[in-house]
CSV table of C-alpha atoms in Angstrom, one decimal:
chain,number,residue,atom,x,y,z
A,497,MET,CA,-96.8,-33.8,-137.1
A,498,MET,CA,-96.1,-30.7,-139.1
A,499,GLU,CA,-93.4,-28.4,-138.1
A,500,THR,CA,-94.5,-24.9,-137.2
A,501,PRO,CA,-93.0,-21.8,-138.9
A,502,GLU,CA,-91.5,-20.7,-135.5
A,503,ALA,CA,-89.7,-24.1,-135.1
A,504,THR,CA,-88.5,-23.9,-138.6
A,505,GLY,CA,-87.1,-20.4,-138.2
A,506,LEU,CA,-85.4,-21.4,-134.8
A,507,SER,CA,-83.8,-24.5,-136.3
A,508,ARG,CA,-82.5,-22.4,-139.3
A,509,TYR,CA,-81.2,-19.8,-136.8
A,510,ILE,CA,-79.4,-22.5,-134.8
A,511,GLN,CA,-77.9,-24.1,-138.0
A,512,ARG,CA,-76.6,-20.7,-139.0
A,513,LEU,CA,-75.0,-20.2,-135.6
A,514,LEU,CA,-73.4,-23.6,-135.7
A,515,ALA,CA,-72.1,-22.9,-139.2
A,516,ARG,CA,-70.6,-19.7,-138.1
A,517,ALA,CA,-68.9,-21.4,-135.1
A,518,ARG,CA,-67.5,-24.2,-137.3
A,519,ALA,CA,-66.2,-21.6,-139.8
A,520,PHE,CA,-64.5,-19.6,-137.0
A,521,ASP,CA,-63.0,-22.8,-135.6
A,522,THR,CA,-61.7,-23.7,-139.0
A,523,ARG,CA,-60.0,-20.3,-139.4
A,524,HIS,CA,-58.7,-20.0,-135.8
A,525,PRO,CA,-58.4,-23.5,-134.2
A,526,ALA,CA,-56.0,-22.4,-131.6
A,527,VAL,CA,-58.6,-20.0,-130.1
A,528,TRP,CA,-61.1,-22.8,-129.5
A,529,ASP,CA,-58.4,-25.2,-128.2
A,530,ALA,CA,-57.1,-22.7,-125.7
A,531,THR,CA,-60.6,-21.8,-124.6
A,532,LEU,CA,-61.6,-25.4,-123.9
A,533,THR,CA,-58.3,-26.2,-122.2
A,534,LEU,CA,-58.5,-23.1,-120.0
A,535,THR,CA,-62.2,-23.9,-119.0
A,536,TRP,CA,-61.3,-27.5,-117.9
A,537,THR,CA,-58.2,-26.2,-116.2
A,538,VAL,CA,-60.2,-23.9,-114.0
A,539,ALA,CA,-62.7,-26.8,-113.3
A,540,ALA,CA,-59.9,-29.2,-112.4
A,541,LEU,CA,-58.2,-26.6,-110.0
A,542,VAL,CA,-61.5,-25.9,-108.3
A,543,ASP,CA,-61.9,-29.7,-107.8
A,544,ALA,CA,-58.3,-29.9,-106.5
A,545,ALA,CA,-59.0,-27.3,-103.9
A,546,GLY,CA,-60.9,-29.9,-101.9
A,547,GLY,CA,-63.8,-31.4,-103.8
A,548,TRP,CA,-61.7,-34.4,-105.0
A,549,ARG,CA,-61.9,-35.8,-101.4
A,550,ASN,CA,-65.6,-36.6,-102.0
A,551,THR,CA,-64.6,-39.4,-104.4
A,552,ALA,CA,-61.2,-40.3,-103.3
A,553,ARG,CA,-60.3,-43.5,-101.7
A,554,ASP,CA,-57.3,-42.0,-99.9
A,555,PRO,CA,-58.2,-38.4,-98.9
A,556,SER,CA,-54.8,-38.0,-97.1
A,557,LEU,CA,-52.9,-37.5,-100.4
A,558,PRO,CA,-50.7,-34.3,-100.5
A,559,VAL,CA,-52.2,-31.3,-102.3
A,560,TRP,CA,-49.2,-30.9,-104.6
A,561,LEU,CA,-49.7,-34.4,-106.0
A,562,VAL,CA,-53.4,-33.7,-106.6
A,563,LEU,CA,-52.6,-30.3,-108.2
A,564,THR,CA,-49.9,-31.9,-110.5
A,565,LEU,CA,-52.2,-34.7,-111.6
A,566,SER,CA,-55.1,-32.3,-112.3
A,567,LEU,CA,-52.8,-30.2,-114.5
A,568,ALA,CA,-51.5,-33.3,-116.3
A,569,LEU,CA,-55.1,-34.4,-117.0
A,570,VAL,CA,-56.3,-31.0,-118.5
A,571,LEU,CA,-53.3,-29.3,-120.2
A,572,PRO,CA,-52.8,-32.0,-122.9
A,573,LEU,CA,-56.4,-31.2,-124.1
A,574,TYR,CA,-54.8,-28.3,-126.1
A,575,TRP,CA,-53.2,-30.9,-128.4
A,576,ARG,CA,-56.2,-33.3,-128.5
A,577,ARG,CA,-56.8,-32.5,-132.3
A,578,SER,CA,-53.3,-32.1,-133.6
A,579,ARG,CA,-51.8,-35.1,-131.6
A,580,PRO,CA,-54.6,-37.0,-129.9
A,581,MET,CA,-52.6,-40.2,-129.3
A,582,THR,CA,-49.8,-38.2,-127.5
A,583,ALA,CA,-52.4,-36.3,-125.4
A,584,LEU,CA,-54.2,-39.5,-124.5
A,585,ALA,CA,-50.9,-41.2,-123.5
A,586,VAL,CA,-50.0,-38.3,-121.1
A,587,MET,CA,-53.5,-38.3,-119.6
A,588,ALA,CA,-53.5,-42.1,-119.2
A,589,CYS,CA,-50.2,-41.9,-117.2
A,590,ALA,CA,-51.7,-39.3,-114.9
A,591,THR,CA,-54.9,-41.4,-114.6
A,592,LEU,CA,-52.8,-44.4,-113.7
A,593,VAL,CA,-51.2,-42.5,-110.9
A,594,SER,CA,-54.6,-41.1,-109.8
A,595,GLU,CA,-56.3,-44.5,-109.7
A,596,GLY,CA,-53.3,-46.3,-108.1
A,597,SER,CA,-52.9,-43.6,-105.4
A,598,GLY,CA,-56.6,-43.5,-104.6
A,599,ALA,CA,-57.2,-39.9,-105.7
A,600,PHE,CA,-59.7,-41.0,-108.2
A,601,LEU,CA,-59.8,-37.5,-109.8
A,602,GLN,CA,-62.9,-36.8,-111.9
A,603,ALA,CA,-60.7,-35.1,-114.5
A,604,GLY,CA,-59.7,-38.6,-115.6
A,605,TYR,CA,-62.9,-38.8,-117.6
A,606,LEU,CA,-61.5,-36.1,-119.8
A,607,GLN,CA,-59.7,-38.9,-121.7
A,608,MET,CA,-62.9,-39.2,-123.6
A,609,LEU,CA,-62.0,-36.1,-125.5
A,610,PRO,CA,-58.8,-37.2,-127.2
A,611,LEU,CA,-60.4,-40.7,-127.7
A,612,PHE,CA,-63.2,-39.0,-129.6
A,613,HIS,CA,-60.7,-37.2,-131.9
A,614,ILE,CA,-58.7,-40.5,-132.4
A,615,ALA,CA,-61.9,-42.1,-133.7
A,616,LEU,CA,-62.7,-39.0,-135.7
A,617,THR,CA,-59.4,-38.4,-137.5
A,618,ARG,CA,-57.4,-41.6,-137.2
A,619,PRO,CA,-57.8,-45.0,-138.9
A,620,PRO,CA,-60.1,-47.4,-136.9
A,621,ARG,CA,-57.2,-49.6,-136.0
A,622,ALA,CA,-55.8,-46.7,-134.0
A,623,LEU,CA,-58.5,-47.4,-131.4
A,624,LEU,CA,-56.8,-50.6,-130.3
A,625,PRO,CA,-53.7,-48.8,-128.8
A,626,ALA,CA,-56.0,-46.1,-127.4
A,627,PHE,CA,-58.0,-48.7,-125.4
A,628,ALA,CA,-54.7,-50.3,-124.4
A,629,LEU,CA,-53.9,-47.0,-122.8
A,630,LEU,CA,-57.2,-46.6,-121.1
A,631,LEU,CA,-57.6,-50.0,-119.6
A,632,PRO,CA,-54.5,-50.2,-117.3
A,633,PRO,CA,-55.6,-47.3,-115.0
A,634,LEU,CA,-59.0,-48.9,-114.5
A,635,VAL,CA,-57.6,-52.3,-113.7
A,636,ALA,CA,-55.0,-50.8,-111.3
A,637,GLY,CA,-57.7,-48.9,-109.4
A,638,ALA,CA,-59.9,-52.0,-109.1
A,639,ILE,CA,-57.0,-54.1,-107.9
A,640,ARG,CA,-55.6,-51.5,-105.5
A,641,PHE,CA,-59.0,-50.6,-104.0
A,642,PRO,CA,-61.3,-53.6,-104.4
A,643,GLN,CA,-64.2,-52.0,-102.4
A,644,GLU,CA,-66.0,-51.4,-105.7
A,645,THR,CA,-66.6,-54.4,-107.9
A,646,TRP,CA,-65.6,-54.6,-111.5
A,647,ASP,CA,-69.2,-54.3,-112.6
A,648,GLN,CA,-69.6,-51.0,-110.7
A,649,ARG,CA,-66.5,-49.2,-112.0
A,650,VAL,CA,-64.5,-50.9,-114.8
A,651,ILE,CA,-67.2,-52.2,-117.0
A,652,PRO,CA,-69.4,-49.0,-117.0
A,653,THR,CA,-66.4,-46.8,-117.7
A,654,LEU,CA,-65.3,-49.1,-120.6
A,655,TRP,CA,-68.8,-48.8,-122.0
A,656,GLY,CA,-68.6,-45.1,-121.8
A,657,TYR,CA,-65.3,-45.1,-123.7
A,658,ALA,CA,-66.8,-47.4,-126.3
A,659,LEU,CA,-69.8,-45.1,-126.9
A,660,VAL,CA,-67.5,-42.1,-127.3
A,661,ALA,CA,-65.4,-44.0,-129.8
A,662,LEU,CA,-68.6,-45.1,-131.6
A,663,LEU,CA,-69.8,-41.5,-131.6
A,664,GLY,CA,-66.6,-40.4,-133.2
A,665,LEU,CA,-66.8,-43.0,-135.9
A,666,VAL,CA,-70.4,-42.0,-136.7
A,667,VAL,CA,-69.5,-38.3,-136.9
A,668,ARG,CA,-66.6,-39.2,-139.1
A,669,SER,CA,-68.7,-41.4,-141.4
A,670,ARG,CA,-71.3,-38.6,-141.7
A,671,ARG,CA,-68.6,-36.0,-142.4
A,672,ASP,CA,-67.0,-38.2,-145.1
A,673,HIS,CA,-70.4,-38.9,-146.6
A,674,THR,CA,-71.2,-35.1,-146.7
A,675,ALA,CA,-67.8,-34.3,-148.2
A,676,GLY,CA,-68.4,-37.0,-150.8
A,677,LEU,CA,-71.8,-35.5,-151.7
A,678,VAL,CA,-70.3,-32.0,-151.9
A,679,ASP,CA,-67.5,-33.3,-154.1
A,680,ARG,CA,-69.9,-35.1,-156.3
A,681,ALA,CA,-72.2,-32.1,-156.6
A,682,ARG,CA,-69.1,-30.0,-157.6
A,683,ARG,CA,-68.0,-32.5,-160.2
A,684,LEU,CA,-71.6,-32.8,-161.6
A,685,GLU,CA,-71.7,-29.0,-161.8
A,686,ILE,CA,-68.4,-29.0,-163.7
A,687,GLU,CA,-69.7,-31.7,-166.0
A,688,ARG,CA,-72.9,-29.9,-166.6
A,689,ASP,CA,-71.0,-26.7,-167.5
A,690,GLN,CA,-68.9,-28.7,-169.8
A,691,GLU,CA,-71.9,-30.4,-171.5
A,692,VAL,CA,-73.5,-27.0,-171.9
A,693,ARG,CA,-70.4,-25.6,-173.5
A,694,LEU,CA,-70.1,-28.7,-175.8
A,695,ALA,CA,-73.8,-28.4,-176.7
A,696,ALA,CA,-73.5,-24.7,-177.5
A,697,ALA,CA,-70.4,-25.4,-179.6
A,698,ALA,CA,-72.2,-28.1,-181.5
A,699,GLU,CA,-75.2,-25.9,-182.0
A,700,ARG,CA,-73.0,-23.1,-183.3
A,701,THR,CA,-71.3,-25.5,-185.7
A,702,ARG,CA,-74.7,-26.8,-186.9
A,703,ILE,CA,-76.1,-23.2,-187.4
A,704,ALA,CA,-72.9,-22.1,-189.2
A,705,ARG,CA,-73.1,-25.1,-191.4
A,706,GLU,CA,-76.7,-24.5,-192.3
A,707,MET,CA,-76.1,-20.8,-192.9
A,708,HIS,CA,-73.1,-21.6,-195.1
A,709,ASP,CA,-75.2,-24.0,-197.2
A,710,ILE,CA,-78.2,-21.7,-197.5
A,711,ILE,CA,-76.4,-18.4,-198.1
A,712,GLY,CA,-73.6,-19.9,-200.3
A,713,HIS,CA,-75.9,-21.9,-202.6
A,714,ASN,CA,-78.5,-19.1,-203.1
A,715,LEU,CA,-75.9,-16.4,-203.6
A,716,SER,CA,-74.3,-18.6,-206.2
A,717,VAL,CA,-77.6,-19.1,-208.0
A,718,ILE,CA,-78.3,-15.4,-207.8
A,719,THR,CA,-74.9,-14.5,-209.2
A,720,GLY,CA,-75.3,-16.9,-212.1
A,721,LEU,CA,-78.8,-15.5,-212.9
A,722,ALA,CA,-77.5,-11.9,-212.7
A,723,ASP,CA,-74.6,-12.7,-215.1
A,724,GLY,CA,-76.9,-14.4,-217.5
A,725,GLY,CA,-79.4,-11.6,-217.3
A,726,ARG,CA,-76.8,-9.1,-218.0
A,727,TYR,CA,-75.7,-10.8,-221.2
A,728,ALA,CA,-79.3,-11.4,-222.3
A,729,ALA,CA,-80.4,-7.8,-221.6
A,730,ALA,CA,-78.9,-6.5,-224.9
A,731,LYS,CA,-80.3,-9.3,-227.2
A,732,SER,CA,-83.4,-10.7,-225.4
A,733,PRO,CA,-85.2,-8.4,-222.9
A,734,GLU,CA,-87.6,-11.2,-222.1
A,735,ARG,CA,-84.8,-13.5,-221.0
A,736,ALA,CA,-83.5,-10.7,-218.8
A,737,ALA,CA,-86.9,-10.3,-217.2
A,738,GLN,CA,-87.1,-14.0,-216.6
A,739,ALA,CA,-83.7,-13.9,-214.9
A,740,LEU,CA,-84.8,-11.0,-212.7
A,741,ASP,CA,-87.9,-13.0,-211.7
A,742,ALA,CA,-85.7,-16.0,-210.9
A,743,ILE,CA,-83.4,-13.8,-208.8
A,744,GLY,CA,-86.4,-12.5,-206.9
A,745,THR,CA,-87.7,-16.0,-206.3
A,746,THR,CA,-84.3,-17.3,-205.1
A,747,SER,CA,-83.9,-14.3,-202.9
A,748,ARG,CA,-87.2,-14.8,-201.2
A,749,GLN,CA,-86.5,-18.5,-200.7
A,750,ALA,CA,-83.1,-17.6,-199.1
A,751,LEU,CA,-84.8,-15.1,-196.8
A,752,ASP,CA,-87.4,-17.7,-195.8
A,753,ASP,CA,-84.7,-20.3,-195.0
A,754,LEU,CA,-82.7,-17.8,-193.0
A,755,ARG,CA,-85.8,-16.6,-191.1
A,756,ARG,CA,-86.6,-20.2,-190.3
A,757,LEU,CA,-83.1,-20.9,-189.1
A,758,LEU,CA,-82.7,-17.8,-187.0
A,759,GLY,CA,-86.2,-18.2,-185.5
A,760,VAL,CA,-84.9,-21.2,-183.7
A,761,LEU,CA,-82.5,-19.0,-181.8
A,762,ARG,CA,-85.2,-16.7,-180.4
A,763,ASP,CA,-86.1,-16.9,-176.7
A,764,ASP,CA,-89.8,-17.3,-177.4
A,765,GLU,CA,-90.2,-20.8,-178.8
A,766,GLN,CA,-93.7,-20.1,-179.9
A,767,GLU,CA,-92.4,-17.6,-182.4
A,768,ALA,CA,-89.8,-20.0,-183.9
A,769,VAL,CA,-90.7,-21.1,-187.4
A,770,ARG,CA,-91.2,-24.9,-187.6
A,771,ASP,CA,-91.0,-25.5,-191.3
A,772,PRO,CA,-89.7,-29.0,-192.2
A,773,GLN,CA,-86.1,-29.5,-193.4
A,774,PRO,CA,-85.4,-30.3,-197.0
A,775,THR,CA,-85.6,-34.0,-198.0
A,776,LEU,CA,-84.8,-36.0,-201.0
A,777,ALA,CA,-88.3,-35.0,-202.4
A,778,ASP,CA,-86.9,-31.4,-202.6
A,779,LEU,CA,-84.1,-32.3,-205.0
A,780,ASP,CA,-86.1,-31.6,-208.0
A,781,THR,CA,-86.8,-28.0,-206.7
A,782,LEU,CA,-83.1,-27.6,-206.0
A,783,LEU,CA,-82.1,-28.8,-209.4
A,784,THR,CA,-84.6,-26.5,-211.0
A,785,GLY,CA,-83.1,-23.5,-209.3
A,786,VAL,CA,-79.6,-24.5,-210.4
A,787,ARG,CA,-80.7,-25.0,-214.0
A,788,LYS,CA,-82.2,-21.5,-214.0
A,789,ALA,CA,-78.8,-20.2,-212.9
A,790,GLY,CA,-77.3,-21.6,-216.1
A,791,LEU,CA,-75.9,-25.0,-215.1
A,792,PRO,CA,-77.3,-28.0,-216.9
A,793,VAL,CA,-78.0,-30.8,-214.3
A,794,ARG,CA,-79.2,-34.3,-214.9
A,795,LEU,CA,-80.6,-36.5,-212.2
A,796,ASP,CA,-80.2,-40.2,-212.4
A,797,VAL,CA,-81.9,-42.5,-209.9
A,798,GLN,CA,-81.2,-46.2,-209.9
A,799,ASP,CA,-83.2,-48.9,-208.0
A,800,GLU,CA,-85.1,-46.4,-205.9
A,801,PRO,CA,-87.0,-48.3,-203.1
A,802,THR,CA,-90.7,-48.1,-202.7
A,803,THR,CA,-90.4,-46.9,-199.0
A,804,GLN,CA,-87.9,-44.4,-197.8
A,805,PRO,CA,-85.2,-46.1,-195.8
A,806,LEU,CA,-83.4,-43.0,-194.8
A,807,ALA,CA,-84.3,-40.9,-191.7
A,808,PRO,CA,-85.1,-37.2,-192.2
A,809,GLY,CA,-81.7,-36.1,-190.9
A,810,ALA,CA,-79.9,-38.5,-193.4
A,811,GLN,CA,-82.1,-37.1,-196.2
A,812,LEU,CA,-81.0,-33.6,-195.2
A,813,THR,CA,-77.4,-34.7,-195.4
A,814,VAL,CA,-77.8,-36.0,-198.9
A,815,TYR,CA,-79.7,-32.8,-199.9
A,816,ARG,CA,-77.0,-30.5,-198.4
A,817,VAL,CA,-74.1,-32.5,-200.1
A,818,VAL,CA,-75.9,-32.2,-203.5
A,819,GLN,CA,-76.4,-28.5,-202.8
A,820,GLU,CA,-72.9,-27.8,-201.8
A,821,ALA,CA,-71.4,-29.7,-204.7
A,822,LEU,CA,-73.6,-27.9,-207.3
A,823,THR,CA,-72.8,-24.6,-205.6
A,824,ASN,CA,-69.1,-25.3,-206.0
A,825,THR,CA,-69.7,-26.3,-209.6
A,826,LEU,CA,-71.5,-23.0,-210.2
A,827,LYS,CA,-68.6,-21.1,-208.7
A,828,HIS,CA,-65.6,-22.9,-210.2
A,829,ALA,CA,-66.4,-25.2,-213.1
A,830,GLY,CA,-66.8,-22.5,-215.7
A,831,PRO,CA,-69.6,-21.3,-218.0
A,832,SER,CA,-69.6,-24.4,-220.3
A,833,ALA,CA,-69.8,-27.0,-217.5
A,834,SER,CA,-72.6,-29.4,-216.8
A,835,ALA,CA,-73.3,-31.7,-213.9
A,836,THR,CA,-74.9,-35.1,-213.2
A,837,VAL,CA,-76.4,-36.2,-209.9
A,838,LEU,CA,-76.6,-40.0,-209.4
A,839,LEU,CA,-78.6,-41.7,-206.6
A,840,ALA,CA,-77.9,-45.4,-206.6
A,841,TRP,CA,-79.7,-47.6,-204.0
A,842,SER,CA,-78.5,-51.0,-202.7
A,843,PRO,CA,-79.7,-53.2,-199.9
A,844,LYS,CA,-77.1,-51.7,-197.5
A,845,GLU,CA,-76.3,-48.2,-198.6
A,846,LEU,CA,-77.1,-45.2,-200.8
A,847,LEU,CA,-74.4,-44.0,-203.2
A,848,LEU,CA,-74.5,-40.3,-204.2
A,849,GLU,CA,-72.3,-39.0,-206.9
A,850,VAL,CA,-72.2,-35.4,-208.2
A,851,VAL,CA,-70.0,-35.2,-211.2
A,852,ASP,CA,-69.3,-32.0,-213.3
A,853,THR,CA,-67.4,-31.4,-216.5
A,854,GLY,CA,-65.5,-28.3,-215.4
A,855,THR,CA,-61.8,-27.8,-215.2
A,856,THR,CA,-60.0,-29.4,-212.3
A,857,THR,CA,-57.7,-26.5,-211.7
A,858,THR,CA,-60.5,-24.2,-210.6
A,859,THR,CA,-62.7,-26.7,-208.7
A,860,THR,CA,-62.9,-27.1,-205.0
A,861,THR,CA,-60.2,-28.5,-202.8
A,862,THR,CA,-59.3,-32.2,-202.9
A,863,THR,CA,-59.0,-34.4,-200.0
A,864,THR,CA,-55.2,-34.2,-199.9
A,865,THR,CA,-54.5,-30.5,-200.6
A,866,THR,CA,-55.0,-27.4,-198.7
A,867,ALA,CA,-58.3,-25.6,-199.3
A,868,PRO,CA,-58.2,-22.3,-201.2
A,869,PRO,CA,-59.5,-19.2,-199.4
A,870,GLY,CA,-63.2,-19.5,-198.8
A,871,GLN,CA,-63.4,-23.2,-199.8
A,872,GLY,CA,-62.7,-25.0,-196.5
A,873,GLN,CA,-66.1,-24.5,-194.8
A,874,GLY,CA,-68.0,-26.3,-197.5
A,875,LEU,CA,-65.9,-29.5,-197.6
A,876,THR,CA,-65.7,-29.6,-193.9
A,877,GLY,CA,-69.5,-29.2,-193.6
A,878,MET,CA,-70.0,-32.1,-196.0
A,879,ARG,CA,-67.7,-34.3,-194.1
A,880,GLU,CA,-69.3,-33.4,-190.7
A,881,ARG,CA,-72.8,-34.2,-192.1
A,882,ALA,CA,-71.6,-37.5,-193.5
A,883,ALA,CA,-70.0,-38.5,-190.3
A,884,LEU,CA,-73.2,-37.9,-188.3
A,885,TYR,CA,-74.7,-40.9,-190.1
A,886,ASP,CA,-71.6,-43.1,-190.5
A,887,GLY,CA,-71.2,-42.0,-194.0
A,888,ARG,CA,-68.0,-41.8,-196.1
A,889,LEU,CA,-67.3,-38.8,-198.3
A,890,ALA,CA,-64.7,-38.6,-201.0
A,891,CYS,CA,-64.1,-35.8,-203.5
A,892,GLY,CA,-61.4,-35.0,-206.0
A,893,PRO,CA,-60.6,-34.2,-209.7
A,894,LEU,CA,-61.3,-36.7,-212.4
A,895,PRO,CA,-58.4,-37.8,-214.8
A,896,ALA,CA,-60.5,-36.7,-217.9
A,897,GLY,CA,-61.3,-33.4,-216.3
A,898,GLY,CA,-64.1,-32.3,-214.0
A,899,TRP,CA,-64.8,-32.9,-210.3
A,900,ARG,CA,-66.5,-35.7,-208.4
A,901,VAL,CA,-68.1,-35.7,-205.0
A,902,ARG,CA,-69.1,-39.3,-203.8
A,903,LEU,CA,-71.0,-40.0,-200.6
A,904,ARG,CA,-71.8,-43.5,-199.3
A,905,LEU,CA,-74.5,-43.5,-196.7
A,906,PRO,CA,-75.5,-46.7,-194.9
A,907,LEU,CA,-79.3,-47.4,-194.7
A,908,GLU,CA,-81.1,-47.5,-191.4
A,909,ASP,CA,-81.5,-51.3,-191.3
A,910,SER,CA,-77.9,-52.0,-192.1
A,911,PRO,CA,-75.2,-52.5,-189.5
A,912,SER,CA,-73.2,-49.4,-188.4
C-alpha cells in the first residue's frame, strides 16, 4: 500500500514537532519535569478529594493520610530523570503504606515512570533493586486484604512493570544505535574529508613534479640551443638557423606537454587532452633533443627483453629520471661534458645509470648534502617516482669526476 502525499506531509510535520519538543526538553529539562509533576499533582489531589474511596479497601481512612500519601507519590516525579532510584524508593514507601492501609491509591501506578527511566539510563542490573522495591507493596496489599487473588492484582501489576522496563530497554537500545550511527557518519565524514585533502595534496605533488620535469628539461634544452646559436651566428648562419628551428620545435613540444597536463585540471573532462604519457620507446626522441642542445649522449641497452615487463607508470618513471638527470647535466656539467645512459635488464630488475663527465663541484646535490637553491625539487621528484614502484635511487659524484644517477626498479613479476 503506497503512502499518500498527505500522509507523508503529516508524518513529517509530526516528526518536526517531536524534534522541536525534544530539543526544548534538552535545553530546558526542568520546565518539562515541573510541568509533568504539577499535572500529576493536580490529578492526585482531585482523586484525594473523594475519588480514592471507589477503589479503597478501607474508605474510613483519614483525609490527611490520603493527602500525604498522594503528595508522596507525585512529588518525587520531579527527580525521576536525575535520581530515578531515589524517586522510586520514596514512592515505593508511600505505596507500601497505601497498600497496607487499604487506601489503594491509583497514584501508585506512577512508579512506572521512574522505573522506565531506570531502564533507560541505568545499567540493566539496576532493574533488580528496582523490582525489589516494587514487589513488597503488592505482597503486603495481597496479604492484608486477600479478597482479590494474586492472579487478579499482583501478577498483572508485575507484568505491567515488566513491560514498562522492557520498553525502557528498547528505547535505550534504539537511542544508542542511533547515536552510534550518527557518530559513525560523523567519523566517516571526517575520514572522507581527510581522504579528499590527501588526494588533493598527492595530485598537487604529482602535477608539480610533472611541470618541473617538463618545464625544467625543455627550458634547459632551449637555453643550450640559444647559447649555441649565439656563438654560431657569427661564423655559420646556417647553424644558427638550425638552432632557432630546434628552439621552436622544443618550445612547441613543451607547450603541448603543458596543455595536456593542464587540460586534466579542467572541469569539463571531455576537453581534457588524453595523449599518452612518455614511455621507454620515447627515449630516442628525448636524447635527440638533448643532443641538439649540445650535450653528446650515448644510449647503451643490455639484454633488452622481447616483451615489455614494465607497466606504463614505471616506464614513465624511468623516462623522467633520465630526463631530469640529463637536464641537470645540461645545467651544471659544463660545455665539454658528455653523458651515457645505460639500461641493463635482468630477470628481477631494471638498472638505469646516467653518467656524465662534468665537474663534481657544479653538479646536482648528493644524497648526503643539502641541495643548492633550485636543485631540491628535481632530486625529490626522482626519489618519489622511484618509491612509487619500490625502486631505489642513488646519485652522487664519481671519484674520477662527473656525476652518476642510478635507479634500480623491480620488474612486475618479481617480488616487492
